[in-house]
GROMACS .gro file of C-alpha atoms in nm:
model
  302
    1MET     CA    1  -1.238   0.963   6.746
    2ARG     CA    2  -1.079   1.400   6.733
    3ALA     CA    3  -0.813   1.201   6.575
    4ALA     CA    4  -0.953   1.014   6.318
    5ARG     CA    5  -1.187   1.294   6.240
    6LYS     CA    6  -0.902   1.515   6.203
    7PHE     CA    7  -0.711   1.249   5.975
    8LYS     CA    8  -1.013   1.160   5.722
    9LYS     CA    9  -1.042   1.550   5.666
   10ILE     CA   10  -0.684   1.548   5.573
   11PHE     CA   11  -0.781   1.265   5.362
   12LEU     CA   12  -1.044   1.392   5.222
   13PHE     CA   13  -0.900   1.709   5.135
   14PHE     CA   14  -0.626   1.528   4.937
   15LEU     CA   15  -0.841   1.281   4.820
   16PRO     CA   16  -0.962   1.421   4.500
   17PHE     CA   17  -0.523   1.599   4.402
   18VAL     CA   18  -0.485   1.219   4.429
   19LEU     CA   19  -0.750   1.102   4.145
   20VAL     CA   20  -0.667   1.387   3.922
   21ALA     CA   21  -0.341   1.261   3.964
   22ALA     CA   22  -0.362   0.926   3.919
   23VAL     CA   23  -0.612   0.999   3.588
   24VAL     CA   24  -0.352   1.258   3.446
   25ILE     CA   25  -0.087   0.937   3.500
   26ALA     CA   26  -0.267   0.719   3.368
   27LEU     CA   27  -0.381   0.916   3.023
   28ILE     CA   28   0.034   0.984   2.974
   29CYS     CA   29   0.088   0.664   2.970
   30TYR     CA   30  -0.131   0.391   2.874
   31PRO     CA   31  -0.400   0.557   2.672
   32ARG     CA   32  -0.182   0.715   2.435
   33GLU     CA   33   0.047   0.454   2.367
   34ARG     CA   34  -0.224   0.264   2.280
   35ALA     CA   35  -0.393   0.472   2.009
   36GLU     CA   36  -0.048   0.585   1.882
   37ALA     CA   37   0.044   0.186   1.808
   38PRO     CA   38   0.108   0.138   1.462
   39VAL     CA   39  -0.214  -0.152   1.271
   40THR     CA   40   0.122  -0.398   1.206
   41VAL     CA   41  -0.027  -0.500   0.821
   42VAL     CA   42   0.167  -0.804   0.686
   43VAL     CA   43   0.135  -0.876   0.287
   44ARG     CA   44   0.183  -1.224   0.140
   45VAL     CA   45   0.371  -1.132  -0.199
   46TRP     CA   46   0.470  -1.474  -0.403
   47ASN     CA   47   0.798  -1.460  -0.724
   48VAL     CA   48   0.715  -1.695  -0.943
   49ASP     CA   49   0.973  -1.738  -1.229
   50THR     CA   50   0.864  -1.898  -1.615
   51PHE     CA   51   1.125  -1.739  -1.780
   52GLU     CA   52   1.518  -1.678  -1.771
   53GLY     CA   53   1.555  -1.365  -1.631
   54GLY     CA   54   1.871  -1.169  -1.712
   55LYS     CA   55   2.134  -1.140  -1.387
   56GLY     CA   56   2.020  -1.124  -1.079
   57SER     CA   57   1.754  -1.197  -0.902
   58ARG     CA   58   1.336  -1.073  -0.960
   59THR     CA   59   1.234  -1.170  -0.581
   60SER     CA   60   1.558  -0.968  -0.409
   61PHE     CA   61   1.402  -0.683  -0.696
   62LEU     CA   62   1.036  -0.678  -0.507
   63LYS     CA   63   1.208  -0.709  -0.172
   64ARG     CA   64   1.407  -0.428  -0.301
   65ALA     CA   65   1.059  -0.220  -0.328
   66ALA     CA   66   0.906  -0.332  -0.006
   67ASN     CA   67   1.192  -0.225   0.134
   68ALA     CA   68   1.122   0.136   0.043
   69VAL     CA   69   0.768   0.139   0.078
   70GLU     CA   70   0.751   0.025   0.411
   71GLU     CA   71   0.969   0.320   0.506
   72ALA     CA   72   0.729   0.505   0.437
   73ASN     CA   73   0.476   0.380   0.560
   74GLY     CA   74   0.529   0.228   0.965
   75GLY     CA   75   0.310  -0.052   0.955
   76VAL     CA   76   0.339  -0.213   0.666
   77TYR     CA   77   0.561  -0.483   0.600
   78TYR     CA   78   0.632  -0.765   0.275
   79LEU     CA   79   0.651  -1.136   0.302
   80ILE     CA   80   0.830  -1.215  -0.040
   81THR     CA   81   0.908  -1.592  -0.129
   82SER     CA   82   1.017  -1.771  -0.416
   83TYR     CA   83   0.825  -2.040  -0.541
   84THR     CA   84   0.886  -2.239  -0.870
   85GLN     CA   85   0.593  -2.277  -1.104
   86GLU     CA   86   0.564  -2.628  -0.958
   87GLY     CA   87   0.539  -2.566  -0.613
   88ALA     CA   88   0.319  -2.240  -0.685
   89GLU     CA   89   0.064  -2.463  -0.841
   90GLU     CA   90   0.084  -2.722  -0.577
   91ALA     CA   91   0.060  -2.465  -0.330
   92PHE     CA   92  -0.255  -2.323  -0.476
   93ARG     CA   93  -0.384  -2.706  -0.458
   94LYS     CA   94  -0.360  -2.689  -0.078
   95GLY     CA   95  -0.543  -2.381  -0.066
   96GLU     CA   96  -0.286  -2.116   0.006
   97ARG     CA   97  -0.321  -1.778  -0.124
   98PRO     CA   98  -0.093  -1.534  -0.124
   99ASP     CA   99  -0.210  -1.160  -0.128
  100LEU     CA  100  -0.013  -1.067  -0.425
  101ILE     CA  101   0.193  -1.228  -0.669
  102SER     CA  102   0.466  -1.196  -0.979
  103PHE     CA  103   0.476  -1.379  -1.275
  104GLY     CA  104   0.493  -1.486  -1.591
  105VAL     CA  105   0.311  -1.646  -1.922
  106GLY     CA  106   0.209  -2.017  -1.810
  107PHE     CA  107   0.152  -2.011  -1.495
  108SER     CA  108  -0.249  -1.908  -1.453
  109ALA     CA  109  -0.373  -2.089  -1.177
  110TYR     CA  110  -0.463  -1.815  -0.960
  111ALA     CA  111  -0.634  -1.623  -1.253
  112GLU     CA  112  -0.967  -1.670  -1.095
  113SER     CA  113  -0.854  -1.488  -0.734
  114SER     CA  114  -0.735  -1.218  -0.898
  115LEU     CA  115  -0.887  -0.867  -0.850
  116PRO     CA  116  -0.950  -0.559  -1.155
  117LEU     CA  117  -0.660  -0.363  -1.130
  118PRO     CA  118  -0.616   0.010  -1.228
  119TYR     CA  119  -0.387   0.044  -1.486
  120GLU     CA  120  -0.335  -0.086  -1.845
  121SER     CA  121  -0.086  -0.338  -1.974
  122ALA     CA  122  -0.215  -0.546  -2.256
  123GLY     CA  123  -0.167  -0.932  -2.198
  124GLY     CA  124  -0.282  -0.867  -1.799
  125THR     CA  125  -0.610  -0.772  -1.906
  126LEU     CA  126  -0.898  -1.079  -1.953
  127GLY     CA  127  -1.290  -1.005  -1.975
  128GLY     CA  128  -1.182  -0.633  -2.053
  129ARG     CA  129  -1.053  -0.654  -1.670
  130THR     CA  130  -0.678  -0.549  -1.619
  131LEU     CA  131  -0.570  -0.859  -1.347
  132ALA     CA  132  -0.221  -0.778  -1.402
  133VAL     CA  133   0.011  -0.530  -1.493
  134ALA     CA  134   0.387  -0.590  -1.663
  135TRP     CA  135   0.628  -0.448  -1.420
  136CYS     CA  136   0.948  -0.550  -1.622
  137ARG     CA  137   1.019  -0.757  -1.929
  138GLY     CA  138   1.236  -0.905  -2.121
  139GLY     CA  139   1.320  -0.904  -2.443
  140TYR     CA  140   1.452  -1.148  -2.833
  141TYR     CA  141   1.767  -1.055  -2.953
  142LEU     CA  142   1.869  -1.166  -3.319
  143PHE     CA  143   2.292  -1.211  -3.211
  144SER     CA  144   2.542  -1.252  -3.441
  145GLN     CA  145   2.957  -1.296  -3.412
  146SER     CA  146   3.066  -1.146  -3.758
  147GLY     CA  147   2.758  -0.929  -3.871
  148PHE     CA  148   2.362  -0.982  -4.038
  149GLU     CA  149   2.488  -0.971  -4.379
  150GLY     CA  150   2.429  -1.301  -4.581
  151GLU     CA  151   2.262  -1.602  -4.482
  152GLY     CA  152   2.318  -1.905  -4.233
  153GLU     CA  153   2.201  -2.129  -3.947
  154THR     CA  154   2.030  -1.969  -3.693
  155ILE     CA  155   1.906  -2.128  -3.307
  156LEU     CA  156   1.656  -2.065  -3.159
  157SER     CA  157   1.716  -1.991  -2.762
  158ASP     CA  158   1.433  -2.195  -2.557
  159GLY     CA  159   1.432  -2.108  -2.236
  160GLY     CA  160   1.149  -2.182  -1.983
  161ASN     CA  161   0.763  -2.090  -2.045
  162ASN     CA  162   0.952  -1.861  -2.358
  163LEU     CA  163   0.761  -1.887  -2.662
  164VAL     CA  164   1.088  -1.874  -2.917
  165GLY     CA  165   0.923  -2.065  -3.192
  166VAL     CA  166   0.636  -1.766  -3.197
  167ALA     CA  167   0.910  -1.448  -3.163
  168ALA     CA  168   1.059  -1.647  -3.481
  169ARG     CA  169   0.831  -1.730  -3.713
  170LYS     CA  170   0.664  -1.308  -3.672
  171ASN     CA  171   0.992  -1.195  -3.706
  172GLY     CA  172   1.035  -1.386  -4.040
  173ILE     CA  173   1.297  -1.624  -3.897
  174VAL     CA  174   1.354  -1.960  -3.904
  175GLY     CA  175   1.549  -2.233  -3.722
  176LYS     CA  176   1.604  -2.499  -3.465
  177LYS     CA  177   1.566  -2.459  -3.119
  178GLU     CA  178   1.814  -2.585  -2.859
  179GLU     CA  179   1.801  -2.552  -2.498
  180SER     CA  180   1.926  -2.214  -2.348
  181LEU     CA  181   2.277  -2.302  -2.254
  182THR     CA  182   2.318  -2.472  -2.566
  183ALA     CA  183   2.213  -2.235  -2.771
  184TYR     CA  184   2.423  -2.037  -2.617
  185THR     CA  185   2.737  -2.217  -2.628
  186ASP     CA  186   2.719  -2.355  -2.945
  187PHE     CA  187   2.654  -2.009  -3.091
  188LEU     CA  188   2.966  -1.919  -2.903
  189ALA     CA  189   3.155  -2.259  -3.012
  190GLY     CA  190   3.064  -2.081  -3.413
  191LYS     CA  191   2.832  -2.370  -3.475
  192CYS     CA  192   2.574  -2.141  -3.635
  193LYS     CA  193   2.578  -1.768  -3.784
  194TYR     CA  194   2.312  -1.623  -3.577
  195LEU     CA  195   2.113  -1.670  -3.226
  196LEU     CA  196   1.755  -1.632  -3.202
  197GLY     CA  197   1.807  -1.572  -2.849
  198THR     CA  198   1.699  -1.288  -2.514
  199GLN     CA  199   1.859  -1.042  -2.226
  200ARG     CA  200   1.959  -1.381  -2.081
  201ASP     CA  201   2.208  -1.385  -2.320
  202VAL     CA  202   2.270  -1.029  -2.377
  203CYS     CA  203   2.386  -1.047  -1.983
  204ARG     CA  204   2.640  -1.345  -2.060
  205PHE     CA  205   2.783  -1.204  -2.343
  206ARG     CA  206   2.875  -0.886  -2.155
  207ALA     CA  207   2.980  -1.135  -1.868
  208ARG     CA  208   3.165  -1.292  -2.036
  209GLY     CA  209   3.344  -0.941  -2.204
  210VAL     CA  210   3.231  -1.122  -2.563
  211GLU     CA  211   3.115  -0.887  -2.849
  212VAL     CA  212   2.841  -0.998  -3.066
  213ALA     CA  213   2.643  -0.748  -3.338
  214GLN     CA  214   2.309  -0.798  -3.154
  215ARG     CA  215   1.920  -0.660  -3.319
  216GLU     CA  216   1.627  -0.628  -3.120
  217LEU     CA  217   1.329  -0.816  -3.219
  218LEU     CA  218   1.031  -0.590  -3.193
  219ALA     CA  219   0.728  -0.823  -3.398
  220TYR     CA  220   0.672  -1.006  -3.043
  221ASN     CA  221   0.730  -1.041  -2.692
  222ASP     CA  222   0.627  -1.262  -2.436
  223LEU     CA  223   0.852  -1.243  -2.204
  224TYR     CA  224   0.721  -1.051  -1.910
  225GLN     CA  225   0.693  -1.017  -1.584
  226TYR     CA  226   0.341  -0.982  -1.414
  227ILE     CA  227   0.214  -0.887  -1.094
  228SER     CA  228  -0.159  -0.928  -0.973
  229VAL     CA  229  -0.326  -0.865  -0.598
  230LEU     CA  230  -0.608  -1.143  -0.497
  231SER     CA  231  -0.668  -0.971  -0.127
  232ALA     CA  232  -0.930  -0.743  -0.112
  233GLU     CA  233  -0.854  -0.682   0.273
  234LYS     CA  234  -0.542  -0.589   0.185
  235ARG     CA  235  -0.587  -0.433  -0.176
  236THR     CA  236  -0.431  -0.082  -0.078
  237GLN     CA  237  -0.124  -0.174   0.077
  238CYS     CA  238  -0.064  -0.447  -0.260
  239LEU     CA  239  -0.153  -0.128  -0.452
  240ALA     CA  240   0.138   0.086  -0.291
  241LEU     CA  241   0.351  -0.185  -0.369
  242ILE     CA  242   0.267  -0.193  -0.720
  243ASP     CA  243   0.351   0.183  -0.772
  244GLN     CA  244   0.653   0.132  -0.672
  245LEU     CA  245   0.802  -0.087  -0.879
  246LEU     CA  246   0.601   0.061  -1.196
  247SER     CA  247   0.756   0.490  -0.995
  248GLU     CA  248   1.036   0.574  -1.298
  249PRO     CA  249   1.337   0.585  -1.030
  250MET     CA  250   1.285   0.170  -0.963
  251GLN     CA  251   1.192   0.089  -1.301
  252ALA     CA  252   1.570   0.270  -1.390
  253GLU     CA  253   1.695   0.086  -1.207
  254LEU     CA  254   1.584  -0.334  -1.349
  255SER     CA  255   1.918  -0.256  -1.596
  256GLN     CA  256   2.113  -0.378  -1.245
  257ILE     CA  257   1.873  -0.734  -1.290
  258GLY     CA  258   1.941  -0.730  -1.666
  259MET     CA  259   1.515  -0.669  -1.707
  260LEU     CA  260   1.417  -0.385  -1.928
  261PRO     CA  261   1.125  -0.172  -1.806
  262VAL     CA  262   0.819  -0.202  -1.915
  263ARG     CA  263   0.774   0.212  -1.957
  264GLY     CA  264   0.897   0.314  -2.322
  265ASP     CA  265   0.852  -0.063  -2.465
  266ALA     CA  266   0.808  -0.060  -2.829
  267SER     CA  267   0.717  -0.447  -2.845
  268GLN     CA  268   0.378  -0.485  -3.145
  269SER     CA  269   0.211  -0.824  -3.003
  270THR     CA  270   0.222  -1.056  -2.669
  271VAL     CA  271   0.031  -1.362  -2.567
  272SER     CA  272  -0.227  -1.296  -2.264
  273VAL     CA  273  -0.038  -1.380  -1.940
  274PHE     CA  274  -0.350  -1.567  -1.878
  275THR     CA  275  -0.324  -1.810  -2.138
  276ASP     CA  276  -0.347  -2.206  -2.041
  277ASN     CA  277  -0.082  -2.475  -2.073
  278ASN     CA  278  -0.276  -2.669  -2.311
  279ALA     CA  279  -0.302  -2.296  -2.554
  280LEU     CA  280   0.096  -2.238  -2.484
  281GLU     CA  281   0.137  -2.536  -2.660
  282GLU     CA  282  -0.067  -2.495  -2.911
  283LEU     CA  283   0.104  -2.228  -3.000
  284LYS     CA  284   0.437  -2.395  -3.026
  285ARG     CA  285   0.295  -2.646  -3.278
  286LEU     CA  286   0.163  -2.347  -3.501
  287ALA     CA  287   0.491  -2.178  -3.468
  288GLU     CA  288   0.678  -2.489  -3.631
  289ALA     CA  289   0.416  -2.537  -3.863
  290GLY     CA  290   0.467  -2.206  -3.969
  291GLU     CA  291   0.097  -2.161  -4.014
  292GLN     CA  292   0.094  -1.746  -3.912
  293LYS     CA  293  -0.285  -1.684  -3.929
  294ASN     CA  294  -0.353  -1.931  -3.665
  295ILE     CA  295  -0.062  -1.812  -3.417
  296ASP     CA  296  -0.233  -1.449  -3.454
  297ASN     CA  297  -0.537  -1.531  -3.331
  298PHE     CA  298  -0.376  -1.646  -2.981
  299LEU     CA  299  -0.192  -1.270  -2.961
  300LYS     CA  300  -0.274  -0.994  -2.858
  301THR     CA  301  -0.151  -0.577  -2.982
  302VAL     CA  302   0.062  -0.380  -2.735
   0.00000   0.00000   0.00000
């Protein structure tokens, strides 16, 4: 009995110390780890190319911008996926939705789901609100192997959803349309004096080491890649990527994929990126018919 009472006294004497030690260990090892564990946010980004780029990939450029945001914001990850226009439209019909979508003219399936943005972008405005902002652009160019003096036949390079006929009319040029690569090869073969092409042709000539005279056409441009936010829940993370894309360092790197920065854009007019396919077909018809006034009804001042 005496030994039991002695053990009990010793036990009770050390019990508070044991409990305190257990609490301290628990606070150090467990709650702090849980409190400091970052919340993981995965932002789904789709890239839909509707017109020819320059060189390289707009999707890869988006990934590069996303990597920079991920490094600065622990726990935020961007899952960037390339879609064809047809593939993206089919995914939307099935009810699939990204958090961010990068796209060009001719793909407007998502428009009703887009959220207002704190930026200005002429071609991305709908109902007085900016719903899409351009993050890179191409451009229309007139090329010649013998200079710009004198008359001669002009081929219009037609690729993707670009409205090369409208670009021609707005710049006072008349020519016949050919598929992009065919137009390029016919021009090099001397089958025409002038080629109305795009930044894609600039990159083709450089890659081939061919020197041609070129003049950028500024009256009209629809070769813009836009980006829109579709997720209210992940809006902060979405805007972080857009801010990165529009930052001066990233804009300066667009030449690496043969595209141009939206800063300093001197184009005079464009078409809304929300223009549906029926309206795009009508614009093509008007350009063929030379109905300049009716064409202007579709355009926006940049």
